[in-house]
């Protein structure tokens, strides 16, 4: 997507992440989410503590520990099969894990008493294959969860959806169905759908890897803006350009373990582990 | 062939004294349609529930769903018909059994319940296949948005699954319609039974069966046409 | 609940139930399955032949059979077969046809419509390159069908054909409408004679269930094996 198709981004003061500002200092979720900043919590927004997961005998995650603070953008990378998608799906309990604990905004997700649907409604998620609902129009895709989960009225939900569609440059497509849009357009709708829930954090699971190359840019543009507006984001991606531009931290995973968890400059400057070095040289040489 | 054709037989009075042979067949047709429609409501409802059970993460739910399908698929429909009609009233507490036996139109109700439960096992199989044919991410996307499991099924999975399985559901509906004829064994006066009665009264075997055959073929064509219209109407643009 | 039931009635009549009834049912099933698959394959080949008229005839036959309830078809043939026999051999009057022959003809012709749809899918599932390769080697149409296409189609479709045969096995119970002594017919006759409907019908259900359930488990196992080999 070219920048001309993207409506100008308003009230945010300045791109805070581009300069590598300290995490959590920017304005939080004031623009796209249209919600007052989340009341300050003392702990991190996402805390992943010694999480291990098995499929039968096969261990997919080994003792993963990390945290994402408010307003921080963390990129998770690593070779395929390294467990990065599994880890991000554990954060909103789409995948169960057997050991360890994850808290989101202070709520333990593996706690039986936790109201998972309510928690998930506050955690936006964008999938590799978009996962728009094919039988619903774009408008209805955006309204469904607002109405059924948040209890918003039809008009309110549709107005909210339309405003977000405008943000991602797709207002003219509101009446269409997912099958009538390109991959890049569908993924932008999917981002808008997640934002419509006023999430306090956004998870991206390889949001551009199912896209034709010429469509990657338009999706990344939306994500960059979101990051610059101060959204807390955890992004599984191979797009190192995106990481360089807006990430605060980069996590590198291999074989189910977090091998490296470093500030962006440090990661791109001098990765400590050999595995991360190999990975970087491979991915950057293409 | 030394067979005495008499196509005028349809306009002769039937020995039942309530009209012509044609009237007899029409009343059979109406019972066939009524039974098929009522049984389909039962089959669609139970079949959807059982089909959904088989796709839930809970092992217990899957086991219940699988048991239902195995039970109703592995006993011949005719035997099931006898179980509902002859056996059920005997094994129920006596007062219930008596009530069942005295029920007016018992063959009709029995046929509806029996066909409904039987066809439900086949509908369940289609519903399960339809849900499992959807990308796994659809369920995740619904869940990630905060929809409950019930909401995810109601608003995301089932609307898509039903669209996929519309063609096999149409043929299950037709099977269900044809299967109403099995209920003639418990005394339901549906189309095949009326054609058979006409043959016994009038000895015009081939006229009676030809008429029934033509009627079944016309209903089939009608159902297929209507299903085509529904399919086009619910088709999702862009797919 | 079952205290006043007499399951001894089953013990007393097992020879009749199984030696007469079940033997009839199984023989009818086996012969109709073999006949139905052979005829069904021929119909499928007609349908896919690309020749004039033949595909249309095959299609009309299949759709016609599949539009009718089996009970009606059973009645049709029960009354029609004597006349056809008379016409074929040029007899004076409709010939006598036994219950077994009448049922066998009915089920073979009826199930052929269903088997032909399975075989059609099976033949279509074989890549076009196979027929081309066979022709390139100089095989005639019939040689390539018999040695290359049909064996593969048959193997791919074996689980589906067997599942349809289980359906056929259950469907044979409908000969009840002609008062024939198949397994259910035998059970029903004893039930009426001794006034033991509950016991006999429950027993019939259990027997049918056991046979069909085990058979479908075996088919599923075969299906997995076939899937692995491919």
XYZ file of C-alpha atoms in Angstrom:
755
model
C 0.000 0.000 0.000
C 1.310 3.418 -0.819
C 1.265 6.113 1.767
C -1.246 8.071 -0.228
C -3.826 5.360 0.324
C -3.220 5.520 4.028
C -5.136 8.293 5.704
C -2.939 10.659 7.621
C -2.371 9.595 11.121
C -3.468 12.186 13.514
C -3.041 13.094 17.066
C 0.002 11.051 17.860
C 2.814 13.397 18.572
C 5.774 11.699 17.008
C 7.035 8.340 16.038
C 8.531 7.279 19.260
C 9.775 3.872 18.388
C 11.730 4.847 15.321
C 14.331 6.489 17.461
C 14.562 3.484 19.662
C 12.884 5.195 22.549
C 12.597 3.317 25.751
C 9.620 1.017 25.835
C 6.459 2.072 27.492
C 7.041 5.764 27.342
C 4.918 6.668 24.348
C 1.241 7.498 24.311
C -0.746 4.342 24.670
C -3.502 3.261 22.345
C -5.082 6.634 21.936
C -5.563 6.625 18.238
C -6.575 3.437 16.585
C -8.147 1.931 19.598
C -9.966 5.104 20.489
C -9.778 4.134 24.098
C -8.318 5.954 27.049
C -4.905 4.681 28.034
C -5.068 1.532 30.018
C -4.879 2.165 33.699
C -1.315 1.755 34.720
C -0.386 -1.606 36.038
C 2.848 -2.107 37.765
C 3.852 -5.366 36.103
C 4.515 -6.021 32.439
C 1.633 -6.321 29.985
C 2.620 -9.859 29.072
C 4.738 -11.988 31.360
C 5.821 -15.396 30.137
C 7.380 -17.403 32.917
C 9.155 -20.754 32.401
C 6.617 -22.032 29.885
C 7.045 -25.561 28.553
C 4.754 -27.411 26.190
C 4.631 -30.896 24.772
C 2.736 -32.540 21.943
C 2.682 -36.060 23.329
C 6.366 -36.882 23.837
C 7.613 -34.092 21.628
C 8.612 -30.939 23.457
C 7.723 -27.844 21.445
C 8.527 -25.198 24.056
C 11.263 -25.445 26.642
C 11.308 -23.179 29.643
C 10.486 -19.959 27.808
C 10.664 -16.783 29.862
C 10.239 -13.221 28.670
C 8.065 -10.153 29.206
C 6.527 -7.397 27.161
C 5.920 -4.064 28.840
C 3.241 -1.593 27.935
C 3.881 0.182 24.651
C 6.673 -2.152 23.754
C 7.032 -3.765 20.329
C 8.700 -7.158 20.471
C 9.561 -9.123 17.357
C 9.877 -12.883 17.686
C 11.889 -14.592 14.972
C 13.543 -17.894 14.323
C 13.603 -20.760 11.841
C 10.377 -22.584 11.022
C 9.450 -25.122 13.632
C 11.245 -23.171 16.334
C 8.059 -22.789 18.379
C 7.537 -19.066 17.868
C 3.972 -19.386 16.569
C 3.158 -21.823 19.341
C 4.513 -19.437 21.952
C 2.444 -16.503 20.722
C -0.677 -18.696 20.636
C -0.044 -19.615 24.260
C -0.315 -15.960 25.212
C -4.076 -15.860 24.581
C -4.497 -19.524 25.464
C -5.272 -20.697 21.942
C -2.707 -23.388 22.684
C -2.571 -24.973 26.121
C 0.791 -25.424 27.832
C 1.734 -27.878 30.526
C 4.273 -25.995 32.628
C 4.928 -22.422 33.645
C 2.681 -19.399 33.788
C 1.638 -16.571 31.512
C -0.024 -13.415 32.792
C -1.643 -10.794 30.604
C -2.219 -7.440 32.278
C -1.961 -9.148 35.632
C -4.380 -11.993 34.811
C -3.068 -15.530 34.932
C -4.296 -17.220 31.759
C -3.850 -20.804 32.915
C -5.965 -20.128 35.993
C -9.215 -22.066 35.870
C -11.059 -19.063 37.288
C -9.934 -16.768 34.478
C -12.704 -15.797 32.079
C -10.816 -16.625 28.902
C -13.279 -15.194 26.356
C -13.189 -11.883 28.229
C -9.426 -11.889 28.400
C -9.077 -12.818 24.732
C -11.419 -10.010 23.731
C -8.799 -7.609 25.098
C -5.934 -9.305 23.263
C -6.053 -8.690 19.526
C -4.701 -11.411 17.278
C -3.789 -11.397 13.602
C -3.248 -14.728 11.870
C -1.022 -15.850 9.040
C -4.001 -16.802 6.888
C -6.139 -13.794 7.918
C -9.029 -16.014 9.016
C -11.713 -13.570 8.078
C -15.101 -15.273 8.235
C -15.870 -16.019 4.577
C -19.661 -16.017 4.924
C -19.812 -12.539 6.487
C -19.391 -9.203 4.739
C -16.425 -7.058 5.762
C -18.752 -4.944 7.917
C -20.136 -8.012 9.645
C -16.661 -9.454 10.137
C -15.806 -6.290 12.041
C -19.069 -6.160 14.015
C -19.574 -9.787 15.031
C -17.362 -9.946 18.112
C -18.071 -6.343 19.105
C -21.739 -7.226 19.356
C -21.542 -10.766 20.709
C -18.639 -10.323 23.109
C -18.645 -6.656 24.063
C -22.419 -6.260 23.754
C -22.216 -3.187 21.572
C -25.253 -2.173 19.557
C -25.419 -2.747 15.806
C -24.997 0.901 14.888
C -22.183 1.487 17.316
C -20.314 -1.603 16.157
C -20.726 -0.760 12.495
C -19.638 2.847 13.012
C -16.570 1.684 14.894
C -15.792 -0.855 12.183
C -16.194 1.699 9.448
C -13.892 4.154 11.192
C -11.217 1.493 11.461
C -11.711 0.438 7.846
C -11.058 4.014 6.906
C -7.849 3.939 8.934
C -6.587 0.936 7.001
C -7.729 2.478 3.725
C -10.538 0.044 2.917
C -13.710 1.970 3.664
C -14.904 1.529 0.084
C -14.851 -2.248 0.496
C -17.099 -2.416 3.557
C -19.963 -4.153 1.742
C -17.792 -6.789 0.071
C -17.007 -10.312 1.204
C -13.540 -11.560 2.145
C -13.276 -13.694 -0.999
C -13.545 -10.531 -3.091
C -10.475 -8.878 -1.552
C -6.784 -9.453 -2.176
C -4.658 -11.073 0.500
C -3.155 -7.788 1.580
C -6.583 -6.187 1.848
C -7.896 -9.146 3.838
C -5.028 -8.899 6.280
C -5.673 -5.177 6.780
C -9.310 -5.977 7.477
C -8.166 -8.636 9.952
C -6.061 -6.036 11.768
C -9.033 -3.662 11.851
C -11.215 -6.491 13.174
C -8.821 -7.051 16.063
C -8.544 -3.317 16.767
C -12.315 -2.972 16.894
C -12.232 -4.780 20.233
C -10.074 -2.012 21.790
C -7.277 -4.422 22.596
C -4.664 -3.599 25.195
C -2.139 -5.673 23.297
C -1.857 -7.029 19.760
C -0.396 -10.392 18.752
C 0.712 -10.979 15.153
C 1.400 -14.521 14.005
C 3.426 -14.277 10.784
C 1.029 -11.681 9.381
C 2.804 -11.315 6.034
C 4.116 -14.778 5.273
C 1.019 -15.929 3.371
C 1.019 -12.804 1.201
C 2.297 -12.259 -2.307
C 5.447 -10.112 -2.080
C 3.807 -7.046 -3.572
C 1.226 -7.008 -0.782
C 3.575 -7.276 2.157
C 4.245 -3.539 2.214
C 0.654 -2.420 2.678
C 0.226 -4.656 5.721
C 3.549 -3.664 7.248
C 2.638 0.010 6.790
C -0.428 -0.467 8.956
C 1.584 -2.333 11.567
C 4.307 0.331 11.608
C 1.735 3.019 12.267
C 0.175 0.978 14.996
C 3.571 0.551 16.606
C 4.319 4.235 16.368
C 1.053 5.020 18.060
C 2.248 3.120 21.061
C 0.355 -0.157 20.787
C 1.855 -2.998 22.768
C 2.740 -5.588 20.148
C 4.203 -9.047 19.989
C 4.997 -9.918 16.390
C 6.163 -13.238 14.989
C 7.734 -12.366 11.653
C 10.675 -12.804 9.334
C 10.423 -9.181 8.223
C 13.670 -7.843 9.652
C 13.053 -4.488 7.996
C 9.984 -4.110 10.174
C 11.976 -5.137 13.222
C 14.688 -2.596 12.479
C 12.131 0.128 11.944
C 9.852 -0.191 14.958
C 10.819 -3.009 17.280
C 12.206 -2.316 20.692
C 13.331 -5.836 21.340
C 13.957 -8.941 19.297
C 13.514 -12.465 20.588
C 15.203 -15.251 18.680
C 13.890 -18.775 19.133
C 15.255 -22.117 18.014
C 14.056 -25.631 18.789
C 11.482 -24.411 21.276
C 13.877 -22.298 23.296
C 14.379 -18.575 23.594
C 18.006 -18.372 22.490
C 18.361 -14.625 22.427
C 16.265 -11.837 23.928
C 17.910 -8.495 23.290
C 17.363 -4.837 22.561
C 17.062 -4.261 18.831
C 20.394 -2.497 18.373
C 22.165 -5.187 20.278
C 20.479 -7.974 18.325
C 21.239 -6.556 14.905
C 24.619 -5.230 15.951
C 26.157 -8.238 17.569
C 23.976 -11.230 18.277
C 25.578 -13.245 20.988
C 24.545 -16.716 19.974
C 25.938 -18.491 16.956
C 22.488 -19.758 15.980
C 21.112 -16.230 15.809
C 24.104 -15.117 13.772
C 23.571 -17.913 11.248
C 19.856 -17.169 11.083
C 20.428 -13.463 10.560
C 23.045 -13.912 7.888
C 20.753 -16.319 6.036
C 17.689 -14.142 6.232
C 19.502 -10.891 5.429
C 21.403 -12.289 2.467
C 18.128 -12.803 0.599
C -47.278 -59.671 -22.620
C -50.807 -60.759 -21.894
C -51.512 -58.058 -19.394
C -54.690 -56.013 -19.485
C -53.678 -52.392 -19.385
C -56.253 -50.027 -18.020
C -54.965 -46.497 -17.570
C -58.460 -45.280 -16.779
C -58.258 -47.131 -13.461
C -57.109 -43.990 -11.643
C -60.494 -42.386 -12.145
C -62.458 -45.354 -10.916
C -63.746 -45.361 -7.370
C -61.571 -47.211 -4.910
C -63.248 -49.859 -2.743
C -62.481 -47.733 0.300
C -65.432 -45.586 -0.741
C -63.671 -42.290 -0.140
C -62.856 -41.387 -3.723
C -60.986 -42.582 -6.782
C -57.718 -44.505 -6.916
C -56.058 -41.222 -7.865
C -57.299 -39.692 -4.603
C -55.802 -42.641 -2.785
C -52.372 -42.016 -4.282
C -52.589 -38.292 -3.584
C -53.353 -38.927 0.069
C -50.363 -41.299 0.145
C -48.200 -38.602 -1.380
C -49.284 -36.107 1.279
C -48.403 -38.543 4.083
C -45.030 -39.184 2.449
C -44.270 -35.476 2.290
C -45.530 -34.737 5.802
C -43.553 -37.610 7.303
C -40.412 -36.702 5.398
C -40.568 -33.040 6.447
C -41.220 -33.758 10.139
C -38.513 -36.433 10.218
C -36.100 -34.025 8.566
C -36.650 -31.431 11.295
C -35.784 -34.075 13.901
C -32.828 -35.357 11.860
C -31.394 -31.927 11.170
C -31.614 -30.848 14.809
C -30.226 -34.002 16.379
C -27.749 -34.506 13.543
C -26.319 -31.017 14.000
C -25.926 -31.492 17.755
C -24.307 -34.916 17.363
C -22.090 -33.676 14.537
C -20.921 -30.765 16.690
C -20.274 -33.092 19.654
C -17.895 -35.075 17.490
C -15.806 -31.973 16.759
C -15.534 -30.651 20.320
C -12.196 -30.941 22.098
C -13.787 -32.974 24.902
C -13.106 -36.695 24.541
C -16.347 -37.528 26.341
C -18.391 -35.422 23.922
C -16.700 -37.110 20.958
C -17.392 -40.534 22.413
C -21.092 -39.760 22.882
C -21.319 -38.447 19.314
C -19.474 -41.429 17.864
C -21.585 -43.894 19.834
C -24.758 -42.301 18.512
C -23.619 -42.549 14.910
C -22.410 -46.144 15.232
C -25.602 -47.249 16.934
C -27.999 -45.808 14.396
C -25.910 -46.589 11.336
C -25.316 -50.254 12.044
C -28.895 -51.428 12.517
C -31.154 -51.734 9.451
C -33.810 -49.045 9.280
C -36.574 -51.645 9.159
C -35.354 -53.221 12.401
C -35.203 -49.780 14.004
C -38.754 -49.198 12.856
C -39.862 -52.394 14.642
C -37.914 -51.466 17.769
C -39.680 -48.114 18.041
C -43.092 -49.508 17.144
C -43.282 -52.944 18.784
C -40.534 -53.014 21.402
C -40.438 -49.535 22.931
C -43.996 -49.595 24.355
C -43.225 -52.947 26.032
C -39.997 -51.943 27.733
C -41.265 -48.585 29.000
C -43.113 -48.366 32.320
C -46.578 -49.811 31.789
C -48.580 -46.569 31.861
C -46.326 -44.951 29.253
C -46.473 -48.048 27.075
C -50.268 -48.059 27.173
C -50.360 -44.388 26.306
C -48.054 -44.987 23.342
C -50.121 -47.894 22.064
C -53.328 -45.866 22.229
C -51.834 -42.856 20.499
C -53.847 -41.974 17.385
C -51.695 -41.935 14.225
C -49.067 -44.000 16.042
C -47.474 -45.186 12.763
C -46.958 -41.564 11.728
C -45.324 -40.471 14.993
C -43.229 -43.617 15.122
C -42.063 -43.114 11.546
C -41.136 -39.485 12.241
C -39.123 -40.345 15.357
C -37.504 -43.429 13.847
C -36.560 -41.794 10.546
C -35.484 -38.654 12.366
C -33.089 -40.506 14.670
C -31.825 -42.695 11.824
C -31.230 -39.838 9.389
C -29.672 -37.779 12.193
C -26.732 -40.183 12.280
C -26.117 -39.495 8.608
C -26.595 -35.741 8.989
C -24.171 -35.836 11.932
C -21.564 -37.450 9.722
C -21.926 -34.645 7.177
C -21.895 -31.884 9.794
C -18.724 -33.313 11.323
C -17.069 -33.562 7.911
C -18.145 -30.009 7.077
C -16.741 -28.554 10.285
C -13.514 -30.488 9.933
C -13.139 -29.288 6.355
C -12.899 -25.685 7.578
C -9.426 -24.250 8.144
C -8.352 -24.763 11.761
C -7.641 -21.061 11.988
C -11.343 -20.207 11.733
C -12.036 -21.716 15.136
C -8.927 -19.981 16.509
C -9.948 -16.639 15.046
C -13.362 -16.866 16.674
C -11.799 -17.890 19.967
C -9.148 -15.168 19.768
C -11.857 -12.526 19.357
C -13.322 -13.631 22.657
C -16.274 -15.616 21.285
C -17.263 -18.531 23.481
C -17.210 -22.035 22.017
C -20.978 -21.924 21.524
C -20.756 -18.534 19.806
C -17.893 -19.693 17.603
C -20.028 -22.604 16.406
C -23.166 -20.532 16.028
C -21.693 -17.576 14.144
C -18.547 -18.895 12.470
C -18.222 -22.659 12.070
C -21.774 -23.851 11.426
C -22.785 -21.193 8.858
C -19.715 -22.141 6.835
C -20.042 -25.877 7.354
C -23.708 -25.936 6.266
C -22.786 -24.137 3.073
C -20.124 -26.717 2.270
C -22.366 -29.707 2.963
C -25.478 -28.463 1.214
C -25.139 -30.944 -1.696
C -24.698 -34.050 0.521
C -27.469 -32.783 2.818
C -29.752 -32.593 -0.213
C -29.104 -36.220 -1.003
C -29.657 -37.150 2.651
C -32.967 -35.327 2.476
C -33.904 -37.356 -0.587
C -32.843 -40.589 1.130
C -34.999 -39.596 4.069
C -37.925 -39.007 1.728
C -37.493 -42.378 0.039
C -37.050 -44.086 3.399
C -40.533 -43.029 4.494
C -41.699 -46.005 2.398
C -40.144 -48.369 4.964
C -42.824 -47.173 7.383
C -45.460 -49.025 5.356
C -44.379 -52.053 7.413
C -45.811 -50.439 10.535
C -48.958 -49.294 8.764
C -48.150 -45.782 7.585
C -50.373 -45.127 4.567
C -47.708 -43.375 2.517
C -47.297 -43.387 -1.251
C -45.750 -46.832 -1.769
C -48.275 -48.373 0.605
C -51.153 -46.772 -1.308
C -49.756 -47.938 -4.652
C -49.495 -51.441 -3.206
C -53.067 -51.252 -1.903
C -54.282 -50.047 -5.281
C -52.557 -53.028 -6.895
C -54.225 -55.418 -4.458
C -57.685 -53.958 -4.930
C -57.607 -53.437 -8.681
C -55.013 -55.985 -9.912
C -53.627 -53.191 -12.116
C -50.068 -53.713 -10.817
C -48.143 -51.764 -13.390
C -50.425 -48.749 -13.574
C -50.259 -48.369 -9.798
C -46.483 -48.685 -9.592
C -45.919 -46.528 -12.663
C -47.925 -43.740 -11.055
C -45.947 -44.013 -7.806
C -42.677 -44.091 -9.750
C -43.554 -40.979 -11.717
C -44.543 -39.171 -8.519
C -41.264 -40.066 -6.766
C -39.241 -38.895 -9.761
C -41.127 -35.599 -9.899
C -40.546 -34.987 -6.169
C -36.854 -35.757 -6.651
C -36.559 -33.265 -9.472
C -38.406 -30.661 -7.414
C -36.147 -31.144 -4.397
C -33.006 -30.978 -6.529
C -34.273 -27.782 -8.170
C -35.135 -26.162 -4.841
C -31.760 -27.199 -3.407
C -30.073 -25.557 -6.398
C -31.954 -22.338 -5.733
C -31.000 -22.424 -2.038
C -27.395 -23.125 -2.952
C -27.261 -20.094 -5.206
C -29.027 -17.925 -2.672
C -26.659 -18.686 0.204
C -23.535 -18.710 -1.962
C -20.890 -16.365 -0.581
C -19.621 -13.783 -3.088
C -16.013 -14.144 -4.111
C -15.738 -17.887 -3.556
C -37.563 -54.524 33.275
C -36.630 -57.700 31.426
C -37.850 -60.010 34.193
C -40.801 -61.395 32.274
C -38.886 -61.763 29.068
C -38.131 -65.169 27.699
C -34.871 -65.257 25.863
C -35.122 -69.042 25.635
C -37.167 -68.488 22.497
C -33.940 -67.526 20.747
C -32.134 -70.690 21.850
C -35.026 -72.818 20.633
C -35.076 -71.282 17.202
C -31.435 -70.560 16.416
C -31.228 -73.165 13.632
C -34.148 -71.564 11.839
C -32.819 -68.059 12.452
C -29.289 -68.708 11.263
C -29.343 -71.756 8.981
C -32.426 -70.594 7.107
C -32.633 -66.863 7.706
C -29.048 -65.660 7.939
C -27.890 -67.988 5.172
C -30.444 -66.434 2.849
C -29.416 -62.917 3.901
C -25.688 -63.526 3.466
C -26.045 -65.369 0.151
C -28.269 -62.642 -1.218
C -25.851 -59.960 -0.019
C -22.784 -61.662 -1.498
C -24.304 -62.458 -4.882
C -26.007 -59.063 -5.235
C -22.750 -57.318 -4.285
C -20.752 -59.216 -6.896
C -23.444 -58.765 -9.542
C -23.952 -55.141 -8.581
C -20.243 -54.306 -8.790
C -19.867 -55.982 -12.200
C -22.965 -54.331 -13.627
C -22.093 -51.061 -11.879
C -18.626 -51.071 -13.440
C -20.118 -51.620 -16.892
C -22.546 -48.750 -16.315
C -19.697 -46.521 -15.140
C -17.709 -47.400 -18.260
C -20.742 -46.570 -20.401
C -21.074 -43.272 -18.606
C -17.430 -42.380 -19.210
C -17.163 -43.900 -22.690
C -17.564 -40.627 -24.557
C -19.587 -42.504 -27.189
C -22.936 -41.216 -28.408
C -26.113 -42.181 -26.483
C -24.472 -44.682 -24.095
C -23.530 -42.109 -21.442
C -27.075 -40.723 -21.485
C -28.588 -44.185 -21.074
C -26.272 -44.880 -18.141
C -27.095 -41.553 -16.534
C -30.842 -42.007 -16.887
C -30.630 -45.513 -15.446
C -28.607 -44.408 -12.426
C -30.722 -41.341 -11.677
C -33.917 -43.304 -12.176
C -32.917 -46.030 -9.722
C -31.620 -43.542 -7.199
C -34.890 -41.608 -7.256
C -36.969 -44.577 -6.158
C -37.437 -46.089 -2.711
C -36.025 -49.603 -2.526
C -39.351 -50.915 -1.207
C -41.102 -49.755 -4.381
C -38.379 -51.295 -6.562
C -38.772 -54.601 -4.680
C -42.510 -54.575 -5.435
C -41.874 -53.600 -9.064
C -39.563 -56.488 -9.789
C -41.596 -58.963 -7.808
C -44.471 -58.385 -10.202
C -42.477 -57.527 -13.322
C -39.906 -60.316 -13.428
C -42.455 -63.074 -14.248
C -43.631 -61.070 -17.253
C -40.092 -60.345 -18.409
C -39.265 -64.046 -18.076
C -42.313 -64.906 -20.119
C -41.286 -62.413 -22.772
C -37.720 -63.724 -22.920
C -38.532 -67.398 -23.283
C -41.794 -66.788 -25.164
C -43.957 -68.740 -22.701
C -47.739 -68.801 -22.683
C -48.154 -67.211 -19.301
C -46.003 -65.281 -16.783
C -43.350 -67.673 -15.471
C -42.948 -68.555 -11.817
C -39.908 -66.884 -10.274
C -38.744 -67.908 -6.819
C -38.413 -65.422 -3.984
C -34.648 -65.733 -4.023
C -34.215 -65.115 -7.768
C -36.622 -62.216 -7.671
C -34.748 -60.616 -4.756
C -31.378 -61.238 -6.341
C -32.409 -59.591 -9.611
C -33.895 -56.654 -7.712
C -30.882 -56.014 -5.504
C -28.357 -56.508 -8.298
C -30.098 -54.007 -10.575
C -30.804 -51.549 -7.760
C -27.382 -51.586 -6.127
C -25.657 -51.444 -9.531
C -26.797 -47.823 -9.727
C -25.027 -47.025 -6.458
C -21.937 -49.128 -7.226
C -21.634 -47.469 -10.641
C -21.318 -44.047 -9.022
C -18.525 -45.376 -6.812
C -16.719 -46.975 -9.756
C -17.144 -43.840 -11.814
C -15.405 -41.828 -9.086
C -12.742 -44.540 -8.913
C -12.057 -44.506 -12.647
C -11.983 -40.708 -12.678
C -9.487 -40.702 -9.811
C -6.887 -42.457 -11.999
C -4.646 -39.845 -13.636
C -5.243 -39.355 -17.372
C -1.564 -40.164 -17.936
C -2.216 -43.819 -17.061
C -4.607 -44.310 -19.972
C -2.245 -42.373 -22.235
C 0.690 -44.537 -21.173
C -1.340 -47.698 -21.802
C -2.333 -46.502 -25.278
C 1.249 -45.509 -26.015
C 2.278 -49.073 -25.248
C -0.212 -50.251 -27.836
C -2.898 -51.611 -25.500
C -6.457 -51.464 -26.818
C -9.225 -49.717 -24.877
C -10.407 -52.978 -23.318
C -6.877 -54.134 -22.534
C -6.007 -50.883 -20.823
C -9.290 -50.917 -18.896
C -8.867 -54.496 -17.766
C -5.154 -54.380 -16.954
C -4.395 -50.795 -16.003
C -7.368 -48.601 -15.113
C -9.914 -50.896 -13.452
C -7.485 -52.718 -11.141
C -6.288 -49.372 -9.765
C -9.784 -47.908 -9.561
C -11.053 -51.010 -7.844
C -8.274 -50.956 -5.267
C -8.711 -47.258 -4.511
C -12.444 -47.698 -4.092
C -12.416 -51.010 -2.229
C -13.225 -49.465 1.181
C -16.125 -47.497 -0.308
C -17.413 -50.560 -2.181
C -17.302 -52.577 1.022
C -19.088 -49.858 2.987
C -21.806 -49.882 0.332
C -21.954 -53.666 0.704
C -22.647 -53.226 4.427
C -25.510 -50.917 3.440
C -26.683 -53.605 1.011
C -26.532 -56.191 3.797
C -28.836 -53.994 5.886
C -31.083 -53.254 2.908
C -31.740 -56.949 2.251
C -33.906 -56.907 5.390
C -36.507 -55.117 3.259
C -37.400 -58.387 1.508
C -39.583 -58.655 4.611
C -42.267 -56.885 2.536
C -42.474 -60.003 0.345
C -42.744 -62.290 3.416
C -39.439 -63.920 2.527
C -37.557 -65.800 5.245
C -34.344 -63.822 5.439
C -32.820 -63.282 8.882
C -35.305 -60.598 9.888
C -38.142 -62.527 8.232
C -37.267 -65.603 10.293
C -37.038 -63.565 13.483
C -40.344 -61.931 12.689
C -42.112 -65.235 12.009
C -40.994 -66.681 15.316
C -41.881 -63.440 17.051
C -45.435 -63.660 15.714
C -45.794 -67.402 16.316
C -44.621 -67.286 19.934
C -45.800 -63.789 20.750
C -42.228 -62.799 21.598
C -41.802 -59.603 19.586
C -39.631 -57.802 22.113
C -37.090 -60.583 22.484
C -36.857 -61.422 18.810
C -36.587 -57.864 17.491
C -34.038 -56.893 20.126
C -32.056 -59.992 19.263
C -32.235 -59.204 15.537
C -31.019 -55.670 16.242
C -28.091 -56.964 18.289
C -27.091 -59.447 15.583
C -27.271 -56.881 12.784
C -25.416 -54.330 14.883
C -22.631 -56.733 15.786
C -22.063 -57.838 12.207
C -22.206 -54.338 10.719
C -20.114 -52.760 13.460
C -17.324 -55.327 13.166
C -17.452 -55.181 9.376
C -17.190 -51.391 9.384
C -14.242 -51.532 11.809
C -12.485 -53.913 9.422
C -13.240 -51.642 6.479
C -11.794 -48.686 8.369
C -8.644 -50.637 9.099
C -8.371 -51.601 5.428
C -8.878 -47.967 4.488
C -5.899 -46.936 6.597
C -3.784 -49.668 5.008
C -4.764 -48.616 1.494
C -4.074 -44.998 2.414
C -0.560 -45.865 3.583
C 0.352 -47.889 0.521
C -0.556 -45.058 -1.819
